[in-house]
mmCIF file of C-alpha atoms in Angstrom:
data_model
loop_
_atom_site.group_PDB
_atom_site.id
_atom_site.type_symbol
_atom_site.label_atom_id
_atom_site.label_comp_id
_atom_site.label_asym_id
_atom_site.label_seq_id
_atom_site.Cartn_x
_atom_site.Cartn_y
_atom_site.Cartn_z
ATOM 1 C CA MET A 1109 -59.182 5.936 10.050
ATOM 2 C CA ALA A 1110 -59.448 9.755 9.729
ATOM 3 C CA MET A 1111 -59.010 12.102 12.638
ATOM 4 C CA LYS A 1112 -62.088 12.526 14.824
ATOM 5 C CA ALA A 1113 -61.677 16.226 15.649
ATOM 6 C CA TYR A 1114 -61.833 18.592 12.698
ATOM 7 C CA SER A 1115 -60.746 22.212 12.644
ATOM 8 C CA VAL A 1116 -63.045 25.040 11.586
ATOM 9 C CA GLU A 1117 -60.879 25.544 8.496
ATOM 10 C CA PHE A 1118 -61.251 21.880 7.521
ATOM 11 C CA LYS A 1119 -65.046 22.026 7.873
ATOM 12 C CA THR A 1120 -65.253 25.284 5.899
ATOM 13 C CA ASP A 1121 -63.121 23.901 3.054
ATOM 14 C CA ALA A 1122 -65.111 20.643 3.053
ATOM 15 C CA VAL A 1123 -68.399 22.555 2.671
ATOM 16 C CA ALA A 1124 -66.909 24.744 -0.075
ATOM 17 C CA LEU A 1125 -65.634 21.651 -1.907
ATOM 18 C CA TYR A 1126 -69.081 20.018 -1.867
ATOM 19 C CA LEU A 1127 -70.856 23.181 -3.021
ATOM 20 C CA SER A 1128 -68.310 23.909 -5.771
ATOM 21 C CA ASP A 1129 -69.426 20.938 -7.888
ATOM 22 C CA PRO A 1130 -73.184 20.259 -8.171
ATOM 23 C CA SER A 1131 -72.535 16.903 -9.844
ATOM 24 C CA ARG A 1132 -70.869 15.508 -6.711
ATOM 25 C CA THR A 1133 -72.834 13.686 -4.022
ATOM 26 C CA TYR A 1134 -72.335 13.772 -0.272
ATOM 27 C CA ALA A 1135 -71.025 10.218 -0.424
ATOM 28 C CA SER A 1136 -68.388 10.858 -3.105
ATOM 29 C CA VAL A 1137 -67.054 14.032 -1.474
ATOM 30 C CA ALA A 1138 -67.055 12.455 1.985
ATOM 31 C CA LYS A 1139 -65.150 9.454 0.636
ATOM 32 C CA ASP A 1140 -62.474 11.721 -0.850
ATOM 33 C CA LEU A 1141 -62.109 13.633 2.409
ATOM 34 C CA GLY A 1142 -62.138 10.527 4.581
ATOM 35 C CA VAL A 1143 -65.121 11.616 6.640
ATOM 36 C CA ASN A 1144 -68.550 10.163 7.306
ATOM 37 C CA ARG A 1145 -71.250 11.051 4.776
ATOM 38 C CA GLU A 1146 -73.669 12.171 7.482
ATOM 39 C CA THR A 1147 -70.948 14.290 9.092
ATOM 40 C CA LEU A 1148 -70.402 16.158 5.810
ATOM 41 C CA ARG A 1149 -74.142 16.564 5.316
ATOM 42 C CA LEU A 1150 -74.429 18.017 8.833
ATOM 43 C CA TRP A 1151 -71.607 20.511 8.155
ATOM 44 C CA VAL A 1152 -73.313 21.703 4.963
ATOM 45 C CA HIS A 1153 -76.648 22.016 6.776
ATOM 46 C CA GLN A 1154 -75.053 23.988 9.608
ATOM 47 C CA ALA A 1155 -73.264 26.303 7.160
ATOM 48 C CA ARG A 1156 -76.473 27.004 5.307
ATOM 49 C CA SER A 1157 -78.410 27.568 8.523
ATOM 50 C CA ALA A 1158 -75.748 30.035 9.677
ATOM 51 C CA GLY A 1159 -75.887 31.859 6.355
ATOM 52 C CA THR A 1160 -72.244 31.071 5.524
ATOM 53 C CA ALA A 1161 -73.090 28.933 2.489
ATOM 54 C CA PRO A 1162 -75.440 29.494 -0.472
ATOM 55 C CA LYS A 1163 -78.844 28.012 0.053
ATOM 56 C CA THR A 1164 -80.494 25.935 -2.627
ATOM 57 C CA GLY A 1165 -83.898 26.492 -1.046
ATOM 58 C CA SER A 1166 -85.786 24.808 1.711
ATOM 59 C CA VAL A 1167 -88.975 22.852 1.577
ATOM 60 C CA LYS A 1168 -91.666 23.788 4.065
ATOM 61 C CA ARG A 1169 -92.859 20.713 5.869
ATOM 62 C CA PRO A 1170 -96.553 20.144 6.499
ATOM 63 C CA PRO A 1171 -97.729 20.803 10.073
ATOM 64 C CA THR A 1172 -97.313 17.945 12.496
ATOM 65 C CA GLY A 1173 -100.748 18.514 14.063
ATOM 66 C CA LEU A 1174 -103.902 16.718 13.009
ATOM 67 C CA VAL A 1175 -105.176 17.885 9.592
ATOM 68 C CA THR A 1176 -108.803 18.810 9.762
ATOM 69 C CA SER A 1177 -109.352 19.957 6.182
ATOM 70 C CA GLY A 1178 -108.647 17.967 3.020
ATOM 71 C CA ASN A 1179 -108.390 21.214 1.058
ATOM 72 C CA VAL A 1180 -105.663 22.552 3.324
ATOM 73 C CA LEU A 1181 -103.675 19.334 3.038
ATOM 74 C CA GLU A 1182 -104.053 19.289 -0.734
ATOM 75 C CA GLU A 1183 -102.861 22.901 -0.995
ATOM 76 C CA GLU A 1184 -99.803 22.133 1.115
ATOM 77 C CA ASN A 1185 -98.984 19.095 -0.999
ATOM 78 C CA LYS A 1186 -99.366 21.206 -4.115
ATOM 79 C CA GLN A 1187 -96.907 23.760 -2.750
ATOM 80 C CA LEU A 1188 -94.457 21.034 -1.803
ATOM 81 C CA ARG A 1189 -94.618 19.479 -5.265
ATOM 82 C CA ALA A 1190 -94.079 22.887 -6.868
ATOM 83 C CA ARG A 1191 -91.084 23.584 -4.626
ATOM 84 C CA ILE A 1192 -89.589 20.179 -5.376
ATOM 85 C CA ARG A 1193 -89.972 20.805 -9.119
ATOM 86 C CA GLU A 1194 -88.253 24.177 -8.679
ATOM 87 C CA LEU A 1195 -85.373 22.575 -6.769
ATOM 88 C CA GLU A 1196 -84.984 19.927 -9.461
ATOM 89 C CA LEU A 1197 -84.823 22.652 -12.114
ATOM 90 C CA GLU A 1198 -82.189 24.544 -10.124
ATOM 91 C CA ARG A 1199 -80.088 21.415 -9.732
ATOM 92 C CA GLU A 1200 -80.371 20.698 -13.464
ATOM 93 C CA ILE A 1201 -79.235 24.270 -14.211
ATOM 94 C CA LEU A 1202 -76.210 23.863 -11.942
ATOM 95 C CA ARG A 1203 -75.395 20.462 -13.442
ATOM 96 C CA ARG A 1204 -75.400 21.883 -16.970
ATOM 97 C CA ALA A 1205 -73.462 24.956 -15.862
ATOM 98 C CA ALA A 1206 -70.721 22.807 -14.302
ATOM 99 C CA LYS A 1207 -70.094 21.152 -17.681
ATOM 100 C CA TYR A 1208 -70.570 24.383 -19.616
ATOM 101 C CA PHE A 1209 -67.981 26.412 -17.733
ATOM 102 C CA ALA A 1210 -65.358 23.624 -17.971
ATOM 103 C CA GLY A 1211 -63.159 24.965 -15.187
ATOM 104 C CA GLY A 1212 -63.949 28.667 -15.650
ATOM 105 C CA ASP A 1213 -66.743 30.816 -14.233
ATOM 106 C CA GLU A 1214 -66.199 34.292 -15.651
ATOM 107 C CA LEU A 1215 -69.112 36.716 -15.745
ATOM 108 C CA VAL A 1216 -69.188 36.650 -19.563
ATOM 109 C CA SER A 1217 -69.416 32.846 -19.536
ATOM 110 C CA ARG A 1218 -72.390 33.013 -17.169
ATOM 111 C CA PHE A 1219 -74.152 35.573 -19.389
ATOM 112 C CA GLN A 1220 -73.551 33.319 -22.395
ATOM 113 C CA PHE A 1221 -74.957 30.368 -20.459
ATOM 114 C CA VAL A 1222 -78.109 32.365 -19.681
ATOM 115 C CA ALA A 1223 -78.467 33.316 -23.353
ATOM 116 C CA ASP A 1224 -78.020 29.716 -24.507
ATOM 117 C CA HIS A 1225 -80.537 28.281 -21.994
ATOM 118 C CA ARG A 1226 -83.097 31.076 -21.646
ATOM 119 C CA ASP A 1227 -85.737 29.219 -23.668
ATOM 120 C CA ALA A 1228 -85.475 26.140 -21.453
ATOM 121 C CA PHE A 1229 -85.393 27.779 -18.006
ATOM 122 C CA GLY A 1230 -86.201 31.480 -18.359
ATOM 123 C CA VAL A 1231 -83.905 34.456 -17.792
ATOM 124 C CA LYS A 1232 -85.172 35.282 -14.286
ATOM 125 C CA ARG A 1233 -84.560 31.791 -12.874
ATOM 126 C CA LEU A 1234 -81.169 31.424 -14.583
ATOM 127 C CA CYS A 1235 -79.913 34.787 -13.303
ATOM 128 C CA ARG A 1236 -81.076 33.957 -9.774
ATOM 129 C CA VAL A 1237 -79.429 30.532 -9.704
ATOM 130 C CA LEU A 1238 -76.178 31.764 -11.283
ATOM 131 C CA GLU A 1239 -76.200 34.914 -9.130
ATOM 132 C CA VAL A 1240 -75.914 37.420 -11.980
ATOM 133 C CA SER A 1241 -77.812 40.645 -12.566
ATOM 134 C CA ARG A 1242 -80.718 40.535 -15.022
ATOM 135 C CA SER A 1243 -80.102 44.152 -15.998
ATOM 136 C CA GLY A 1244 -76.437 43.307 -16.550
ATOM 137 C CA PHE A 1245 -77.433 40.375 -18.744
ATOM 138 C CA TYR A 1246 -79.731 42.515 -20.881
ATOM 139 C CA ARG A 1247 -76.988 45.131 -21.258
ATOM 140 C CA TRP A 1248 -74.673 42.330 -22.381
ATOM 141 C CA VAL A 1249 -77.276 41.191 -24.948
ATOM 142 C CA ALA A 1250 -77.715 44.760 -26.227
ATOM 143 C CA ALA A 1251 -73.952 45.003 -26.792
ATOM 144 C CA THR A 1252 -73.878 41.859 -28.968
ATOM 145 C CA PRO A 1253 -73.553 43.734 -32.329
ATOM 146 C CA ALA A 1254 -70.650 45.814 -31.051
ATOM 147 C CA ARG A 1255 -68.969 42.682 -29.691
ATOM 148 C CA ALA A 1256 -69.322 41.004 -33.055
ATOM 149 C CA VAL A 1257 -67.526 43.928 -34.718
ATOM 150 C CA ARG A 1258 -64.705 43.777 -32.162
ATOM 151 C CA THR A 1259 -64.430 40.013 -32.540
ATOM 152 C CA ALA A 1260 -64.076 40.324 -36.313
ATOM 153 C CA ALA A 1261 -61.440 43.038 -35.911
ATOM 154 C CA ASP A 1262 -59.532 40.888 -33.388
ATOM 155 C CA ALA A 1263 -59.598 37.926 -35.788
ATOM 156 C CA ALA A 1264 -58.218 40.090 -38.612
ATOM 157 C CA LEU A 1265 -55.439 41.416 -36.384
ATOM 158 C CA ALA A 1266 -54.690 37.870 -35.184
ATOM 159 C CA ALA A 1267 -54.092 36.843 -38.803
ATOM 160 C CA GLU A 1268 -51.531 39.639 -39.185
ATOM 161 C CA ILE A 1269 -49.874 38.675 -35.925
ATOM 162 C CA ARG A 1270 -49.647 35.032 -37.003
ATOM 163 C CA GLN A 1271 -47.904 36.098 -40.207
ATOM 164 C CA ILE A 1272 -45.350 38.197 -38.316
ATOM 165 C CA HIS A 1273 -44.898 35.388 -35.808
ATOM 166 C CA ALA A 1274 -44.226 32.906 -38.630
ATOM 167 C CA ASP A 1275 -41.861 35.280 -40.431
ATOM 168 C CA PHE A 1276 -39.618 35.316 -37.384
ATOM 169 C CA ASP A 1277 -39.754 31.558 -36.719
ATOM 170 C CA GLY A 1278 -42.151 31.913 -33.805
ATOM 171 C CA THR A 1279 -39.642 33.793 -31.673
ATOM 172 C CA TYR A 1280 -41.431 37.131 -31.377
ATOM 173 C CA GLY A 1281 -43.505 37.993 -28.336
ATOM 174 C CA SER A 1282 -46.024 40.814 -28.030
ATOM 175 C CA PRO A 1283 -43.516 43.736 -27.701
ATOM 176 C CA ARG A 1284 -41.703 42.896 -30.947
ATOM 177 C CA VAL A 1285 -44.931 42.022 -32.758
ATOM 178 C CA THR A 1286 -46.349 45.403 -31.720
ATOM 179 C CA ALA A 1287 -43.252 47.142 -33.092
ATOM 180 C CA GLU A 1288 -43.620 45.310 -36.423
ATOM 181 C CA LEU A 1289 -47.285 46.288 -36.697
ATOM 182 C CA ARG A 1290 -46.531 49.929 -35.937
ATOM 183 C CA ASP A 1291 -43.733 50.008 -38.514
ATOM 184 C CA ALA A 1292 -46.262 48.683 -41.019
ATOM 185 C CA GLY A 1293 -48.524 51.645 -40.256
ATOM 186 C CA ARG A 1294 -50.945 49.965 -37.821
ATOM 187 C CA ARG A 1295 -51.918 52.087 -34.811
ATOM 188 C CA VAL A 1296 -52.282 49.403 -32.188
ATOM 189 C CA ASN A 1297 -51.866 49.222 -28.423
ATOM 190 C CA HIS A 1298 -49.362 46.699 -27.088
ATOM 191 C CA LYS A 1299 -51.907 45.506 -24.489
ATOM 192 C CA ARG A 1300 -54.335 44.605 -27.273
ATOM 193 C CA VAL A 1301 -51.617 42.685 -29.089
ATOM 194 C CA ALA A 1302 -50.756 40.778 -25.896
ATOM 195 C CA ARG A 1303 -54.428 39.967 -25.281
ATOM 196 C CA ILE A 1304 -55.021 38.709 -28.827
ATOM 197 C CA MET A 1305 -51.863 36.592 -28.740
ATOM 198 C CA ARG A 1306 -53.020 35.088 -25.458
ATOM 199 C CA VAL A 1307 -56.570 34.433 -26.690
ATOM 200 C CA PHE A 1308 -55.454 32.927 -30.005
ATOM 201 C CA GLY A 1309 -52.630 30.884 -28.459
ATOM 202 C CA ILE A 1310 -49.747 32.710 -30.206
ATOM 203 C CA VAL A 1311 -46.717 32.408 -27.926
ATOM 204 C CA GLY A 1312 -43.250 33.807 -28.446
ATOM 205 C CA LEU A 1313 -40.120 31.857 -27.596
ATOM 206 C CA HIS A 1314 -38.926 32.535 -24.074
ATOM 207 C CA LEU A 1315 -37.164 30.742 -21.277
ATOM 208 C CA ARG A 1316 -39.463 29.745 -18.475
ATOM 209 C CA LYS A 1317 -38.765 31.992 -15.526
ATOM 210 C CA ARG A 1318 -37.945 29.946 -12.480
ATOM 211 C CA VAL A 1319 -39.924 30.969 -9.411
ATOM 212 C CA ARG A 1320 -37.567 31.178 -6.456
ATOM 213 C CA THR A 1321 -39.057 29.903 -3.221
ATOM 214 C CA THR A 1322 -35.701 29.444 -1.452
ATOM 215 C CA VAL A 1323 -34.109 32.817 -0.743
ATOM 216 C CA PRO A 1324 -31.099 32.477 1.596
ATOM 217 C CA GLU A 1325 -30.584 35.025 4.360
ATOM 218 C CA PRO A 1326 -26.835 35.270 5.071
ATOM 219 C CA SER A 1327 -27.284 37.103 8.374
ATOM 220 C CA HIS A 1328 -29.186 34.314 10.072
ATOM 221 C CA GLN A 1329 -27.707 31.361 11.906
ATOM 222 C CA LYS A 1330 -27.486 28.053 10.057
ATOM 223 C CA MET A 1331 -28.373 24.685 11.592
ATOM 224 C CA PRO A 1332 -26.587 21.321 11.356
ATOM 225 C CA ASP A 1333 -27.814 18.574 9.044
ATOM 226 C CA LEU A 1334 -29.455 15.992 11.333
ATOM 227 C CA ILE A 1335 -31.016 14.027 8.442
ATOM 228 C CA LYS A 1336 -28.044 13.533 6.082
ATOM 229 C CA ARG A 1337 -30.313 12.300 3.284
ATOM 230 C CA ASP A 1338 -31.751 9.499 5.431
ATOM 231 C CA PHE A 1339 -35.448 10.147 4.794
ATOM 232 C CA THR A 1340 -36.779 7.502 7.179
ATOM 233 C CA ALA A 1341 -38.004 7.419 10.769
ATOM 234 C CA ALA A 1342 -38.662 4.547 13.145
ATOM 235 C CA ALA A 1343 -41.968 5.943 14.392
ATOM 236 C CA PRO A 1344 -44.356 8.841 13.767
ATOM 237 C CA ASN A 1345 -43.607 12.326 15.087
ATOM 238 C CA GLN A 1346 -39.832 11.871 15.149
ATOM 239 C CA ARG A 1347 -38.494 13.373 11.918
ATOM 240 C CA TYR A 1348 -40.120 15.868 9.558
ATOM 241 C CA VAL A 1349 -39.114 17.624 6.357
ATOM 242 C CA GLY A 1350 -40.610 20.806 4.987
ATOM 243 C CA ASP A 1351 -40.442 23.072 1.972
ATOM 244 C CA ILE A 1352 -42.213 25.905 0.146
ATOM 245 C CA THR A 1353 -43.556 25.433 -3.375
ATOM 246 C CA TYR A 1354 -45.431 27.771 -5.703
ATOM 247 C CA LEU A 1355 -48.927 27.168 -7.066
ATOM 248 C CA PRO A 1356 -49.465 28.999 -10.410
ATOM 249 C CA VAL A 1357 -52.883 30.644 -10.765
ATOM 250 C CA GLY A 1358 -54.546 33.083 -13.156
ATOM 251 C CA GLU A 1359 -52.370 35.249 -15.367
ATOM 252 C CA GLY A 1360 -48.913 34.996 -13.856
ATOM 253 C CA GLN A 1361 -49.902 35.043 -10.181
ATOM 254 C CA PHE A 1362 -48.918 32.509 -7.543
ATOM 255 C CA LEU A 1363 -50.004 31.062 -4.241
ATOM 256 C CA TYR A 1364 -47.422 29.453 -1.973
ATOM 257 C CA LEU A 1365 -47.708 26.173 -0.093
ATOM 258 C CA ALA A 1366 -45.606 25.312 2.963
ATOM 259 C CA THR A 1367 -45.510 21.661 4.050
ATOM 260 C CA VAL A 1368 -44.503 19.563 7.082
ATOM 261 C CA LEU A 1369 -44.072 15.899 6.059
ATOM 262 C CA ASP A 1370 -43.594 13.034 8.550
ATOM 263 C CA LEU A 1371 -40.743 10.797 7.308
ATOM 264 C CA HIS A 1372 -42.157 7.695 9.001
ATOM 265 C CA SER A 1373 -45.539 7.530 7.291
ATOM 266 C CA ARG A 1374 -45.129 10.263 4.631
ATOM 267 C CA ARG A 1375 -48.181 11.875 6.219
ATOM 268 C CA LEU A 1376 -48.580 15.588 5.569
ATOM 269 C CA ALA A 1377 -48.972 16.529 9.204
ATOM 270 C CA GLY A 1378 -49.143 20.286 8.619
ATOM 271 C CA TRP A 1379 -49.512 22.697 5.737
ATOM 272 C CA SER A 1380 -50.371 26.304 4.956
ATOM 273 C CA ILE A 1381 -51.336 28.228 1.791
ATOM 274 C CA ALA A 1382 -50.956 31.982 1.332
ATOM 275 C CA ASP A 1383 -50.380 34.564 -1.387
ATOM 276 C CA HIS A 1384 -47.022 35.532 0.159
ATOM 277 C CA MET A 1385 -43.792 33.910 1.343
ATOM 278 C CA ARG A 1386 -43.459 35.685 4.667
ATOM 279 C CA THR A 1387 -42.300 33.752 7.721
ATOM 280 C CA GLU A 1388 -45.842 33.174 8.994
ATOM 281 C CA LEU A 1389 -46.388 30.862 6.007
ATOM 282 C CA VAL A 1390 -43.969 28.300 7.481
ATOM 283 C CA THR A 1391 -44.816 28.959 11.123
ATOM 284 C CA ASP A 1392 -48.509 28.356 10.365
ATOM 285 C CA ALA A 1393 -47.599 25.023 8.741
ATOM 286 C CA LEU A 1394 -45.562 23.951 11.788
ATOM 287 C CA ARG A 1395 -48.360 24.980 14.159
ATOM 288 C CA ALA A 1396 -50.785 22.916 12.069
ATOM 289 C CA ALA A 1397 -48.471 19.902 12.418
ATOM 290 C CA ALA A 1398 -48.358 20.424 16.184
ATOM 291 C CA ALA A 1399 -52.161 20.475 16.276
ATOM 292 C CA THR A 1400 -52.277 17.224 14.288
ATOM 293 C CA ARG A 1401 -49.922 15.627 16.830
ATOM 294 C CA GLY A 1402 -51.957 16.807 19.799
ATOM 295 C CA GLY A 1403 -49.720 19.784 20.466
ATOM 296 C CA ASP A 1404 -46.677 17.586 21.153
ATOM 297 C CA LEU A 1405 -43.640 17.840 18.836
ATOM 298 C CA ALA A 1406 -41.071 17.688 21.652
ATOM 299 C CA GLY A 1407 -37.789 16.181 20.463
ATOM 300 C CA ALA A 1408 -38.844 15.942 16.812
ATOM 301 C CA VAL A 1409 -36.430 17.017 14.071
ATOM 302 C CA PHE A 1410 -37.616 19.427 11.381
ATOM 303 C CA HIS A 1411 -35.404 19.499 8.276
ATOM 304 C CA SER A 1412 -35.551 22.223 5.608
ATOM 305 C CA ASP A 1413 -33.473 24.172 3.120
ATOM 306 C CA HIS A 1414 -31.798 27.504 3.867
ATOM 307 C CA GLY A 1415 -34.697 29.715 2.845
ATOM 308 C CA ALA A 1416 -34.975 32.984 4.734
ATOM 309 C CA GLN A 1417 -38.275 31.861 6.252
ATOM 310 C CA TYR A 1418 -36.674 28.796 7.873
ATOM 311 C CA THR A 1419 -33.546 30.624 9.041
ATOM 312 C CA SER A 1420 -35.549 33.476 10.585
ATOM 313 C CA ALA A 1421 -35.656 34.206 14.285
ATOM 314 C CA ASP A 1422 -39.457 33.949 14.279
ATOM 315 C CA PHE A 1423 -39.390 30.398 12.953
ATOM 316 C CA ALA A 1424 -36.666 29.429 15.425
ATOM 317 C CA ALA A 1425 -38.872 30.774 18.222
ATOM 318 C CA VAL A 1426 -41.817 28.603 17.135
ATOM 319 C CA CYS A 1427 -39.539 25.563 16.951
ATOM 320 C CA LYS A 1428 -38.355 26.300 20.481
ATOM 321 C CA GLU A 1429 -41.963 26.706 21.627
ATOM 322 C CA PHE A 1430 -42.778 23.167 20.492
ATOM 323 C CA GLY A 1431 -39.415 21.612 21.395
ATOM 324 C CA VAL A 1432 -38.463 20.999 17.753
ATOM 325 C CA ARG A 1433 -34.823 20.600 16.715
ATOM 326 C CA GLN A 1434 -34.006 22.357 13.444
ATOM 327 C CA SER A 1435 -31.957 20.698 10.708
ATOM 328 C CA MET A 1436 -30.761 22.032 7.339
ATOM 329 C CA GLY A 1437 -28.982 20.556 4.352
ATOM 330 C CA ALA A 1438 -26.227 22.137 2.315
ATOM 331 C CA VAL A 1439 -26.895 25.461 0.581
ATOM 332 C CA GLY A 1440 -28.112 25.049 -3.004
ATOM 333 C CA THR A 1441 -28.423 21.231 -2.858
ATOM 334 C CA SER A 1442 -31.967 20.039 -3.514
ATOM 335 C CA ALA A 1443 -30.986 16.413 -2.860
ATOM 336 C CA ASP A 1444 -30.581 17.223 0.837
ATOM 337 C CA ASN A 1445 -34.345 17.831 0.984
ATOM 338 C CA ALA A 1446 -35.397 15.340 -1.675
ATOM 339 C CA ALA A 1447 -38.413 13.938 0.213
ATOM 340 C CA ALA A 1448 -40.076 17.340 0.464
ATOM 341 C CA GLU A 1449 -39.205 18.156 -3.161
ATOM 342 C CA ALA A 1450 -40.701 14.847 -4.331
ATOM 343 C CA PHE A 1451 -43.917 15.451 -2.407
ATOM 344 C CA ASN A 1452 -44.347 18.895 -3.992
ATOM 345 C CA ALA A 1453 -43.719 17.505 -7.467
ATOM 346 C CA THR A 1454 -46.300 14.744 -6.976
ATOM 347 C CA LEU A 1455 -48.905 17.170 -5.650
ATOM 348 C CA LYS A 1456 -48.636 19.510 -8.632
ATOM 349 C CA ARG A 1457 -48.447 16.686 -11.165
ATOM 350 C CA GLU A 1458 -51.598 15.002 -9.872
ATOM 351 C CA THR A 1459 -53.630 18.164 -9.307
ATOM 352 C CA LEU A 1460 -52.725 20.137 -12.431
ATOM 353 C CA GLN A 1461 -52.648 17.009 -14.644
ATOM 354 C CA GLY A 1462 -50.729 18.686 -17.439
ATOM 355 C CA ALA A 1463 -52.269 22.151 -17.106
ATOM 356 C CA LYS A 1464 -49.899 25.070 -16.552
ATOM 357 C CA ARG A 1465 -51.975 26.787 -13.878
ATOM 358 C CA TRP A 1466 -55.280 26.906 -12.056
ATOM 359 C CA SER A 1467 -57.880 29.370 -13.293
ATOM 360 C CA SER A 1468 -58.237 31.064 -9.900
ATOM 361 C CA ALA A 1469 -56.854 31.082 -6.375
ATOM 362 C CA ARG A 1470 -60.105 29.558 -5.079
ATOM 363 C CA GLN A 1471 -59.852 26.637 -7.489
ATOM 364 C CA ALA A 1472 -56.220 26.047 -6.511
ATOM 365 C CA ARG A 1473 -57.043 26.050 -2.786
ATOM 366 C CA LEU A 1474 -59.944 23.621 -3.196
ATOM 367 C CA GLU A 1475 -58.011 21.248 -5.465
ATOM 368 C CA VAL A 1476 -54.992 21.204 -3.154
ATOM 369 C CA PHE A 1477 -57.207 20.748 -0.083
ATOM 370 C CA LYS A 1478 -59.017 17.834 -1.722
ATOM 371 C CA TRP A 1479 -55.786 16.195 -2.888
ATOM 372 C CA ILE A 1480 -53.974 16.559 0.454
ATOM 373 C CA THR A 1481 -56.919 15.103 2.371
ATOM 374 C CA ARG A 1482 -57.168 12.181 -0.018
ATOM 375 C CA TYR A 1483 -53.371 11.764 0.027
ATOM 376 C CA ASN A 1484 -53.355 11.354 3.818
ATOM 377 C CA THR A 1485 -56.442 9.156 4.117
ATOM 378 C CA ARG A 1486 -56.765 7.161 0.876
ATOM 379 C CA ARG A 1487 -53.869 7.525 -1.587
ATOM 380 C CA ARG A 1488 -51.712 4.414 -1.551
ATOM 381 C CA HIS A 1489 -47.996 5.069 -1.135
ATOM 382 C CA SER A 1490 -45.503 2.772 -2.824
ATOM 383 C CA SER A 1491 -42.956 3.061 0.018
ATOM 384 C CA LEU A 1492 -45.635 2.111 2.579
ATOM 385 C CA ASN A 1493 -46.551 -1.212 0.996
ATOM 386 C CA TYR A 1494 -49.335 0.648 -0.824
ATOM 387 C CA LEU A 1495 -51.092 1.821 2.325
ATOM 388 C CA SER A 1496 -52.214 5.396 2.910
ATOM 389 C CA PRO A 1497 -50.111 7.429 5.388
ATOM 390 C CA ILE A 1498 -52.750 7.483 8.146
ATOM 391 C CA THR A 1499 -53.552 3.780 7.680
ATOM 392 C CA TYR A 1500 -49.848 2.996 7.896
ATOM 393 C CA GLU A 1501 -49.507 4.964 11.145
ATOM 394 C CA GLN A 1502 -52.443 3.151 12.692
ATOM 395 C CA ARG A 1503 -51.340 -0.384 11.845
ATOM 396 C CA SER A 1504 -50.454 -2.308 14.958
ATOM 397 C CA ASP A 1505 -47.797 -4.329 13.116
ATOM 398 C CA ARG A 1506 -45.955 -1.445 11.476
ATOM 399 C CA VAL A 1507 -42.858 -2.432 9.564
ATOM 400 C CA LEU A 1508 -40.682 0.374 8.294
ATOM 401 C CA LEU A 1509 -40.009 -0.251 4.612
ATOM 402 C CA ALA A 1510 -37.250 1.269 2.532
ATOM 403 C CA ALA A 1511 -38.256 4.701 1.281
#
């Protein structure tokens, strides 16, 4: 059973998740989030009424008083039928657009969608529904011949790049390819070479750069290890583990996720996402866990690595505020925080599903929000006898199984 009181952030993300995919129904989204269908519908209605969510249009209802003229009633019915047809067209446009964009929603893709569907729906309606400028679209159409010339030139240059790439056994990246082209007499910008290699999928050999999320701070006090690799707890709200993981988005950018995981039920009691790794990332996650537990974390153990965020004075102050005892494993030993590491690995594996990154920060936030909510309320956990974390916590006959 999901929690009965929902934060403003939860409601906002739930509304955004529903509106981000026109093919989804209230029922399917509500089921994923573990909330009532009518509750979700009410949140969306309230957001639209407040002007915080895009409106798909509203249908004017006929007057509730006694109708004295058949002509008036017929005219109102005619207007209602016309509005319903318009809404159905808008929904069909959004349904086709969701498949067309296939995970991306760049301005150029939207212009191309308008061009491909203008005969079926009209430019004016398409631009309004997709929220693009008609004048911008017509400028894009007028530039089609010039784009075709650039596209042909890019394809020709890509062929040269492929040859250089093959000559050096696929080891050259854009800087060395650019140097080879210039030595051959081509006047070409290195940014153009990098763009064409990216677009045409030509990748040089390189070692994947590891993103460090654990940066020790020698000047801060270290805490004893109160967990000692025993990732179990006899009851909820006794022992937690936490970590920071990176979420790759766009072209080499990252978001960062801080987690607070209950070792009894594996419930993600608190979490926070930001585009930085400052201390407030982890303090926000711990405060979220406290809110989940009704503001009471007194006596609970929180175990982490030796990252500067967790060894900071600010984080220690928040732990003291909630009566939390800090615990840390050995420096440089991931096994001492294996439960948190495993959770992060599962999250990224099941959300990215083989992809290297999300297309945008917004997509990453929505996908992670959806997955975490479903993880807590519906995803069956092998160490919990295939119950979800919240279901496991609420069972009257809880039996702690081996993790």
